[in-house]
């Protein structure tokens, strides 16, 4: 209760004037202890806020660093996987036992044709084993003014035979871009009644036609790349005079 200093009437604590005589009543003094308590409470509250904010910042930084590290690790792993695939791809393309249609040199093409003709039993073409044993002779062109009468399709004929056998006739092939045409040359007229011209006309059509892509595939399917490379390295190529 708040006692009036003039009349002694007891008023309630929140009264500003005496309810009996109207005298102004004194306000209670705020003690230094209360002020200090309030100040300390505010300081503690601020400290709690700072601690909470600091903790939140630390957690956010940790999360950011974690995701960056995970992303970097994933990127490194992906890069390593790509490198492995590229290395495997390059090794496949540079495998010396694999034939590539668009990268074979002239001798490799001739040796591959011989293997293809032998493996498909094309008439009069010698077996590949015979060439492997003796080596191959290749001649660019057939010779003679009427050379082109011997073939109807393709151009730039290349005649082949096993080295040292000295047999008559012979086999040759012509090309037209990716196309390959296989021919044989007769020893002479097919019969007593047949003329040379009739014989040439008969044999001027290809025995078989294929492509460089199919020839390379045939060699690879039979795992004969090394055999073909070996024959190519043991081959002589001359130009018809």
PDB file of C-alpha atoms in Angstrom:
ATOM      1  CA  UNK A   1       0.000   0.000   0.000  1.00  0.00           C
ATOM      2  CA  UNK A   2       1.090   3.588  -0.612  1.00  0.00           C
ATOM      3  CA  UNK A   3       0.571   5.787   2.521  1.00  0.00           C
ATOM      4  CA  UNK A   4      -0.293   9.504   2.068  1.00  0.00           C
ATOM      5  CA  UNK A   5       2.382  11.661   3.767  1.00  0.00           C
ATOM      6  CA  UNK A   6      -0.230  14.312   4.614  1.00  0.00           C
ATOM      7  CA  UNK A   7      -3.300  12.535   5.938  1.00  0.00           C
ATOM      8  CA  UNK A   8      -1.923   9.066   6.394  1.00  0.00           C
ATOM      9  CA  UNK A   9      -4.541   7.432   4.137  1.00  0.00           C
ATOM     10  CA  UNK A  10      -3.376   4.195   2.617  1.00  0.00           C
ATOM     11  CA  UNK A  11      -3.709   4.162  -1.135  1.00  0.00           C
ATOM     12  CA  UNK A  12      -3.071   1.425  -3.691  1.00  0.00           C
ATOM     13  CA  UNK A  13       0.453   1.045  -5.113  1.00  0.00           C
ATOM     14  CA  UNK A  14      -0.465   2.436  -8.535  1.00  0.00           C
ATOM     15  CA  UNK A  15      -2.145   5.608  -7.158  1.00  0.00           C
ATOM     16  CA  UNK A  16      -0.573   8.908  -8.242  1.00  0.00           C
ATOM     17  CA  UNK A  17      -2.676  11.097  -5.847  1.00  0.00           C
ATOM     18  CA  UNK A  18      -4.137  10.419  -2.421  1.00  0.00           C
ATOM     19  CA  UNK A  19      -7.671   9.222  -2.737  1.00  0.00           C
ATOM     20  CA  UNK A  20      -8.577  11.034   0.540  1.00  0.00           C
ATOM     21  CA  UNK A  21      -6.971  14.464   0.299  1.00  0.00           C
ATOM     22  CA  UNK A  22      -5.651  14.611  -3.248  1.00  0.00           C
ATOM     23  CA  UNK A  23      -2.023  15.057  -2.237  1.00  0.00           C
ATOM     24  CA  UNK A  24       0.437  13.973  -4.919  1.00  0.00           C
ATOM     25  CA  UNK A  25       2.060  10.769  -3.989  1.00  0.00           C
ATOM     26  CA  UNK A  26       5.792  10.034  -4.587  1.00  0.00           C
ATOM     27  CA  UNK A  27       6.736   7.462  -7.266  1.00  0.00           C
ATOM     28  CA  UNK A  28       8.824   4.522  -6.145  1.00  0.00           C
ATOM     29  CA  UNK A  29      12.528   4.923  -6.918  1.00  0.00           C
ATOM     30  CA  UNK A  30      14.099   2.457  -9.272  1.00  0.00           C
ATOM     31  CA  UNK A  31      16.975   0.969  -7.456  1.00  0.00           C
ATOM     32  CA  UNK A  32      20.372   0.578  -8.992  1.00  0.00           C
ATOM     33  CA  UNK A  33      20.029  -3.120  -8.334  1.00  0.00           C
ATOM     34  CA  UNK A  34      16.971  -3.316 -10.580  1.00  0.00           C
ATOM     35  CA  UNK A  35      18.698  -1.307 -13.289  1.00  0.00           C
ATOM     36  CA  UNK A  36      21.702  -3.580 -13.115  1.00  0.00           C
ATOM     37  CA  UNK A  37      19.485  -6.647 -13.226  1.00  0.00           C
ATOM     38  CA  UNK A  38      17.688  -5.352 -16.334  1.00  0.00           C
ATOM     39  CA  UNK A  39      21.008  -4.505 -17.976  1.00  0.00           C
ATOM     40  CA  UNK A  40      22.411  -7.924 -17.204  1.00  0.00           C
ATOM     41  CA  UNK A  41      19.295  -9.605 -18.593  1.00  0.00           C
ATOM     42  CA  UNK A  42      19.635  -7.635 -21.853  1.00  0.00           C
ATOM     43  CA  UNK A  43      23.330  -8.507 -22.129  1.00  0.00           C
ATOM     44  CA  UNK A  44      22.594 -12.193 -21.638  1.00  0.00           C
ATOM     45  CA  UNK A  45      19.836 -12.014 -24.252  1.00  0.00           C
ATOM     46  CA  UNK A  46      22.222 -10.384 -26.744  1.00  0.00           C
ATOM     47  CA  UNK A  47      24.837 -13.048 -26.049  1.00  0.00           C
ATOM     48  CA  UNK A  48      22.322 -15.794 -26.712  1.00  0.00           C
ATOM     49  CA  UNK A  49      21.365 -14.189 -30.043  1.00  0.00           C
ATOM     50  CA  UNK A  50      25.023 -13.871 -31.049  1.00  0.00           C
ATOM     51  CA  UNK A  51      25.726 -17.503 -30.115  1.00  0.00           C
ATOM     52  CA  UNK A  52      22.713 -18.735 -32.090  1.00  0.00           C
ATOM     53  CA  UNK A  53      23.669 -16.633 -35.162  1.00  0.00           C
ATOM     54  CA  UNK A  54      27.262 -17.851 -34.962  1.00  0.00           C
ATOM     55  CA  UNK A  55      26.101 -21.463 -34.792  1.00  0.00           C
ATOM     56  CA  UNK A  56      23.826 -20.963 -37.805  1.00  0.00           C
ATOM     57  CA  UNK A  57      26.670 -19.372 -39.790  1.00  0.00           C
ATOM     58  CA  UNK A  58      29.049 -22.221 -38.905  1.00  0.00           C
ATOM     59  CA  UNK A  59      26.464 -24.819 -39.983  1.00  0.00           C
ATOM     60  CA  UNK A  60      25.793 -23.006 -43.287  1.00  0.00           C
ATOM     61  CA  UNK A  61      29.520 -22.748 -44.062  1.00  0.00           C
ATOM     62  CA  UNK A  62      29.989 -26.448 -43.243  1.00  0.00           C
ATOM     63  CA  UNK A  63      27.097 -27.406 -45.553  1.00  0.00           C
ATOM     64  CA  UNK A  64      28.450 -25.259 -48.383  1.00  0.00           C
ATOM     65  CA  UNK A  65      31.916 -26.783 -48.046  1.00  0.00           C
ATOM     66  CA  UNK A  66      30.431 -30.295 -47.934  1.00  0.00           C
ATOM     67  CA  UNK A  67      28.406 -29.829 -51.125  1.00  0.00           C
ATOM     68  CA  UNK A  68      31.342 -28.197 -52.924  1.00  0.00           C
ATOM     69  CA  UNK A  69      33.583 -31.091 -51.912  1.00  0.00           C
ATOM     70  CA  UNK A  70      31.023 -33.669 -53.013  1.00  0.00           C
ATOM     71  CA  UNK A  71      30.542 -31.908 -56.336  1.00  0.00           C
ATOM     72  CA  UNK A  72      34.291 -31.723 -56.889  1.00  0.00           C
ATOM     73  CA  UNK A  73      34.673 -35.422 -56.081  1.00  0.00           C
ATOM     74  CA  UNK A  74      31.824 -36.293 -58.461  1.00  0.00           C
ATOM     75  CA  UNK A  75      33.376 -34.146 -61.190  1.00  0.00           C
ATOM     76  CA  UNK A  76      36.756 -35.825 -60.681  1.00  0.00           C
ATOM     77  CA  UNK A  77      35.177 -39.293 -60.785  1.00  0.00           C
ATOM     78  CA  UNK A  78      33.228 -38.455 -63.955  1.00  0.00           C
ATOM     79  CA  UNK A  79      36.380 -37.052 -65.544  1.00  0.00           C
ATOM     80  CA  UNK A  80      38.285 -40.220 -64.678  1.00  0.00           C
ATOM     81  CA  UNK A  81      35.514 -42.375 -66.152  1.00  0.00           C
ATOM     82  CA  UNK A  82      35.556 -40.317 -69.361  1.00  0.00           C
ATOM     83  CA  UNK A  83      39.326 -40.664 -69.542  1.00  0.00           C
ATOM     84  CA  UNK A  84      39.069 -44.429 -69.130  1.00  0.00           C
ATOM     85  CA  UNK A  85      36.465 -44.618 -71.910  1.00  0.00           C
ATOM     86  CA  UNK A  86      38.565 -42.434 -74.223  1.00  0.00           C
ATOM     87  CA  UNK A  87      41.666 -44.495 -73.508  1.00  0.00           C
ATOM     88  CA  UNK A  88      39.785 -47.706 -74.237  1.00  0.00           C
ATOM     89  CA  UNK A  89      38.392 -46.195 -77.431  1.00  0.00           C
ATOM     90  CA  UNK A  90      41.829 -45.059 -78.577  1.00  0.00           C
ATOM     91  CA  UNK A  91      43.301 -48.437 -77.794  1.00  0.00           C
ATOM     92  CA  UNK A  92      40.577 -50.058 -79.854  1.00  0.00           C
ATOM     93  CA  UNK A  93      41.289 -47.809 -82.831  1.00  0.00           C
ATOM     94  CA  UNK A  94      45.032 -48.312 -82.592  1.00  0.00           C
ATOM     95  CA  UNK A  95      44.902 -52.095 -82.099  1.00  0.00           C
ATOM     96  CA  UNK A  96      47.430 -53.429 -84.640  1.00  0.00           C
ATOM     97  CA  UNK A  97      45.336 -56.567 -85.126  1.00  0.00           C
ATOM     98  CA  UNK A  98      42.242 -54.623 -86.175  1.00  0.00           C
ATOM     99  CA  UNK A  99      41.709 -53.652 -89.816  1.00  0.00           C
ATOM    100  CA  UNK A 100      40.155 -50.255 -90.504  1.00  0.00           C
ATOM    101  CA  UNK A 101      38.742 -49.845 -94.013  1.00  0.00           C
ATOM    102  CA  UNK A 102      39.618 -46.152 -94.213  1.00  0.00           C
ATOM    103  CA  UNK A 103      43.192 -46.475 -92.925  1.00  0.00           C
ATOM    104  CA  UNK A 104      44.633 -49.519 -94.720  1.00  0.00           C
ATOM    105  CA  UNK A 105      47.667 -48.861 -96.930  1.00  0.00           C
ATOM    106  CA  UNK A 106      48.011 -50.398-100.382  1.00  0.00           C
ATOM    107  CA  UNK A 107      49.777 -53.581 -99.276  1.00  0.00           C
ATOM    108  CA  UNK A 108      47.297 -54.138 -96.448  1.00  0.00           C
ATOM    109  CA  UNK A 109      44.412 -53.754 -98.902  1.00  0.00           C
ATOM    110  CA  UNK A 110      45.937 -56.306-101.285  1.00  0.00           C
ATOM    111  CA  UNK A 111      46.598 -58.772 -98.460  1.00  0.00           C
ATOM    112  CA  UNK A 112      43.058 -58.258 -97.112  1.00  0.00           C
ATOM    113  CA  UNK A 113      41.570 -58.943-100.583  1.00  0.00           C
ATOM    114  CA  UNK A 114      43.598 -62.163-100.824  1.00  0.00           C
ATOM    115  CA  UNK A 115      42.332 -63.277 -97.399  1.00  0.00           C
ATOM    116  CA  UNK A 116      38.729 -62.373 -98.305  1.00  0.00           C
ATOM    117  CA  UNK A 117      38.865 -64.235-101.661  1.00  0.00           C
ATOM    118  CA  UNK A 118      40.501 -67.284-100.075  1.00  0.00           C
ATOM    119  CA  UNK A 119      38.081 -67.364 -97.141  1.00  0.00           C
ATOM    120  CA  UNK A 120      35.081 -67.151 -99.473  1.00  0.00           C
ATOM    121  CA  UNK A 121      36.447 -69.820-101.853  1.00  0.00           C
ATOM    122  CA  UNK A 122      36.300 -67.590-104.915  1.00  0.00           C
ATOM    123  CA  UNK A 123      37.304 -69.668-107.927  1.00  0.00           C
ATOM    124  CA  UNK A 124      40.974 -69.699-109.007  1.00  0.00           C
ATOM    125  CA  UNK A 125      42.116 -67.499-106.112  1.00  0.00           C
ATOM    126  CA  UNK A 126      44.867 -69.375-104.255  1.00  0.00           C
ATOM    127  CA  UNK A 127      44.497 -70.219-100.595  1.00  0.00           C
ATOM    128  CA  UNK A 128      45.783 -67.654 -98.129  1.00  0.00           C
ATOM    129  CA  UNK A 129      48.117 -70.238 -96.596  1.00  0.00           C
ATOM    130  CA  UNK A 130      49.952 -70.467 -99.920  1.00  0.00           C
ATOM    131  CA  UNK A 131      50.603 -66.724 -99.890  1.00  0.00           C
ATOM    132  CA  UNK A 132      51.626 -66.903 -96.236  1.00  0.00           C
ATOM    133  CA  UNK A 133      54.249 -69.524 -97.060  1.00  0.00           C
ATOM    134  CA  UNK A 134      55.671 -67.941-100.215  1.00  0.00           C
ATOM    135  CA  UNK A 135      54.809 -64.252 -99.919  1.00  0.00           C
ATOM    136  CA  UNK A 136      52.805 -62.292-102.476  1.00  0.00           C
ATOM    137  CA  UNK A 137      53.673 -60.529-105.710  1.00  0.00           C
ATOM    138  CA  UNK A 138      51.385 -57.677-106.706  1.00  0.00           C
ATOM    139  CA  UNK A 139      51.437 -55.894-110.045  1.00  0.00           C
ATOM    140  CA  UNK A 140      49.669 -52.630-110.719  1.00  0.00           C
ATOM    141  CA  UNK A 141      48.074 -52.935-114.143  1.00  0.00           C
ATOM    142  CA  UNK A 142      47.615 -55.908-116.484  1.00  0.00           C
ATOM    143  CA  UNK A 143      49.685 -54.689-119.420  1.00  0.00           C
ATOM    144  CA  UNK A 144      48.831 -54.498-123.108  1.00  0.00           C
ATOM    145  CA  UNK A 145      46.898 -51.963-125.117  1.00  0.00           C
ATOM    146  CA  UNK A 146      43.607 -53.804-124.621  1.00  0.00           C
ATOM    147  CA  UNK A 147      44.027 -54.178-120.850  1.00  0.00           C
ATOM    148  CA  UNK A 148      40.619 -52.694-120.121  1.00  0.00           C
ATOM    149  CA  UNK A 149      38.913 -55.455-122.109  1.00  0.00           C
ATOM    150  CA  UNK A 150      39.623 -57.790-119.183  1.00  0.00           C
ATOM    151  CA  UNK A 151      37.255 -56.032-116.789  1.00  0.00           C
ATOM    152  CA  UNK A 152      33.834 -54.419-117.056  1.00  0.00           C
ATOM    153  CA  UNK A 153      33.636 -52.756-113.648  1.00  0.00           C
ATOM    154  CA  UNK A 154      36.057 -50.724-111.567  1.00  0.00           C
ATOM    155  CA  UNK A 155      39.481 -49.434-112.559  1.00  0.00           C
ATOM    156  CA  UNK A 156      43.161 -49.487-111.537  1.00  0.00           C
ATOM    157  CA  UNK A 157      43.560 -53.289-111.662  1.00  0.00           C
ATOM    158  CA  UNK A 158      46.020 -54.985-109.297  1.00  0.00           C
ATOM    159  CA  UNK A 159      47.083 -58.510-110.201  1.00  0.00           C
ATOM    160  CA  UNK A 160      48.302 -60.872-107.479  1.00  0.00           C
ATOM    161  CA  UNK A 161      50.020 -64.246-107.284  1.00  0.00           C
ATOM    162  CA  UNK A 162      52.014 -66.278-104.800  1.00  0.00           C
ATOM    163  CA  UNK A 163      55.739 -65.576-105.047  1.00  0.00           C
ATOM    164  CA  UNK A 164      57.877 -68.032-106.982  1.00  0.00           C
ATOM    165  CA  UNK A 165      55.130 -70.290-108.336  1.00  0.00           C
ATOM    166  CA  UNK A 166      55.247 -68.934-111.902  1.00  0.00           C
ATOM    167  CA  UNK A 167      51.819 -70.225-112.857  1.00  0.00           C
ATOM    168  CA  UNK A 168      49.848 -68.903-115.793  1.00  0.00           C
ATOM    169  CA  UNK A 169      46.592 -66.971-115.603  1.00  0.00           C
ATOM    170  CA  UNK A 170      46.217 -65.045-112.412  1.00  0.00           C
ATOM    171  CA  UNK A 171      43.816 -63.102-110.246  1.00  0.00           C
ATOM    172  CA  UNK A 172      43.265 -59.376-110.033  1.00  0.00           C
ATOM    173  CA  UNK A 173      40.856 -56.881-108.569  1.00  0.00           C
ATOM    174  CA  UNK A 174      39.636 -53.410-109.487  1.00  0.00           C
ATOM    175  CA  UNK A 175      38.158 -50.666-107.364  1.00  0.00           C
ATOM    176  CA  UNK A 176      35.546 -47.957-107.608  1.00  0.00           C
ATOM    177  CA  UNK A 177      35.489 -45.867-104.439  1.00  0.00           C
ATOM    178  CA  UNK A 178      34.495 -48.263-101.649  1.00  0.00           C
ATOM    179  CA  UNK A 179      33.591 -50.996-104.159  1.00  0.00           C
ATOM    180  CA  UNK A 180      35.973 -53.881-104.906  1.00  0.00           C
ATOM    181  CA  UNK A 181      35.574 -56.254-107.882  1.00  0.00           C
ATOM    182  CA  UNK A 182      37.408 -59.612-108.052  1.00  0.00           C
ATOM    183  CA  UNK A 183      38.413 -61.135-111.409  1.00  0.00           C
ATOM    184  CA  UNK A 184      40.520 -63.971-112.838  1.00  0.00           C
ATOM    185  CA  UNK A 185      42.486 -64.122-116.084  1.00  0.00           C
ATOM    186  CA  UNK A 186      42.206 -67.315-118.159  1.00  0.00           C
ATOM    187  CA  UNK A 187      45.256 -69.229-119.411  1.00  0.00           C
ATOM    188  CA  UNK A 188      43.780 -69.364-122.906  1.00  0.00           C
ATOM    189  CA  UNK A 189      40.550 -70.107-124.801  1.00  0.00           C
ATOM    190  CA  UNK A 190      38.083 -72.202-122.869  1.00  0.00           C
ATOM    191  CA  UNK A 191      37.639 -74.666-125.772  1.00  0.00           C
ATOM    192  CA  UNK A 192      38.926 -75.300-129.303  1.00  0.00           C
ATOM    193  CA  UNK A 193      35.850 -73.601-130.735  1.00  0.00           C
ATOM    194  CA  UNK A 194      36.219 -70.500-128.542  1.00  0.00           C
ATOM    195  CA  UNK A 195      38.216 -67.491-129.731  1.00  0.00           C
ATOM    196  CA  UNK A 196      40.432 -65.300-127.556  1.00  0.00           C
ATOM    197  CA  UNK A 197      37.901 -62.496-127.828  1.00  0.00           C
ATOM    198  CA  UNK A 198      35.111 -64.784-126.660  1.00  0.00           C
ATOM    199  CA  UNK A 199      37.236 -65.921-123.733  1.00  0.00           C
ATOM    200  CA  UNK A 200      38.096 -62.354-122.727  1.00  0.00           C
ATOM    201  CA  UNK A 201      34.436 -61.364-122.902  1.00  0.00           C
ATOM    202  CA  UNK A 202      33.508 -64.339-120.751  1.00  0.00           C
ATOM    203  CA  UNK A 203      36.062 -63.504-118.062  1.00  0.00           C
ATOM    204  CA  UNK A 204      35.628 -59.708-118.144  1.00  0.00           C
ATOM    205  CA  UNK A 205      32.774 -59.848-115.659  1.00  0.00           C
ATOM    206  CA  UNK A 206      33.701 -59.924-111.952  1.00  0.00           C
ATOM    207  CA  UNK A 207      33.519 -63.185-110.072  1.00  0.00           C
ATOM    208  CA  UNK A 208      32.487 -61.327-106.961  1.00  0.00           C
ATOM    209  CA  UNK A 209      32.000 -57.773-105.726  1.00  0.00           C
ATOM    210  CA  UNK A 210      32.284 -56.422-102.208  1.00  0.00           C
ATOM    211  CA  UNK A 211      33.379 -53.309-100.297  1.00  0.00           C
ATOM    212  CA  UNK A 212      36.448 -52.373 -98.302  1.00  0.00           C
ATOM    213  CA  UNK A 213      34.266 -52.164 -95.212  1.00  0.00           C
ATOM    214  CA  UNK A 214      33.032 -55.743 -95.682  1.00  0.00           C
ATOM    215  CA  UNK A 215      36.566 -56.981 -96.363  1.00  0.00           C
ATOM    216  CA  UNK A 216      37.885 -55.359 -93.166  1.00  0.00           C
ATOM    217  CA  UNK A 217      34.924 -56.772 -91.206  1.00  0.00           C
ATOM    218  CA  UNK A 218      35.556 -60.261 -92.619  1.00  0.00           C
ATOM    219  CA  UNK A 219      39.202 -60.125 -91.541  1.00  0.00           C
ATOM    220  CA  UNK A 220      38.312 -58.846 -88.059  1.00  0.00           C
ATOM    221  CA  UNK A 221      35.503 -61.367 -87.585  1.00  0.00           C
ATOM    222  CA  UNK A 222      38.033 -64.155 -88.234  1.00  0.00           C
ATOM    223  CA  UNK A 223      40.683 -62.525 -85.994  1.00  0.00           C
ATOM    224  CA  UNK A 224      43.096 -62.552 -88.935  1.00  0.00           C
ATOM    225  CA  UNK A 225      44.435 -59.010 -88.636  1.00  0.00           C
ATOM    226  CA  UNK A 226      47.943 -60.137 -87.706  1.00  0.00           C
ATOM    227  CA  UNK A 227      48.060 -62.646 -90.581  1.00  0.00           C
ATOM    228  CA  UNK A 228      47.027 -59.957 -93.042  1.00  0.00           C
ATOM    229  CA  UNK A 229      49.605 -57.511 -91.651  1.00  0.00           C
ATOM    230  CA  UNK A 230      52.314 -60.169 -91.862  1.00  0.00           C
ATOM    231  CA  UNK A 231      51.475 -60.923 -95.508  1.00  0.00           C
ATOM    232  CA  UNK A 232      51.452 -57.184 -96.304  1.00  0.00           C
ATOM    233  CA  UNK A 233      54.953 -56.903 -94.845  1.00  0.00           C
ATOM    234  CA  UNK A 234      56.085 -59.849 -96.993  1.00  0.00           C
ATOM    235  CA  UNK A 235      54.805 -58.457-100.290  1.00  0.00           C
ATOM    236  CA  UNK A 236      56.397 -56.960-103.377  1.00  0.00           C
ATOM    237  CA  UNK A 237      54.453 -54.454-105.446  1.00  0.00           C
ATOM    238  CA  UNK A 238      55.565 -53.501-108.949  1.00  0.00           C
ATOM    239  CA  UNK A 239      54.188 -51.357-111.751  1.00  0.00           C
ATOM    240  CA  UNK A 240      53.475 -53.065-115.093  1.00  0.00           C
ATOM    241  CA  UNK A 241      55.817 -51.897-117.853  1.00  0.00           C
TER     242      UNK A 241
END
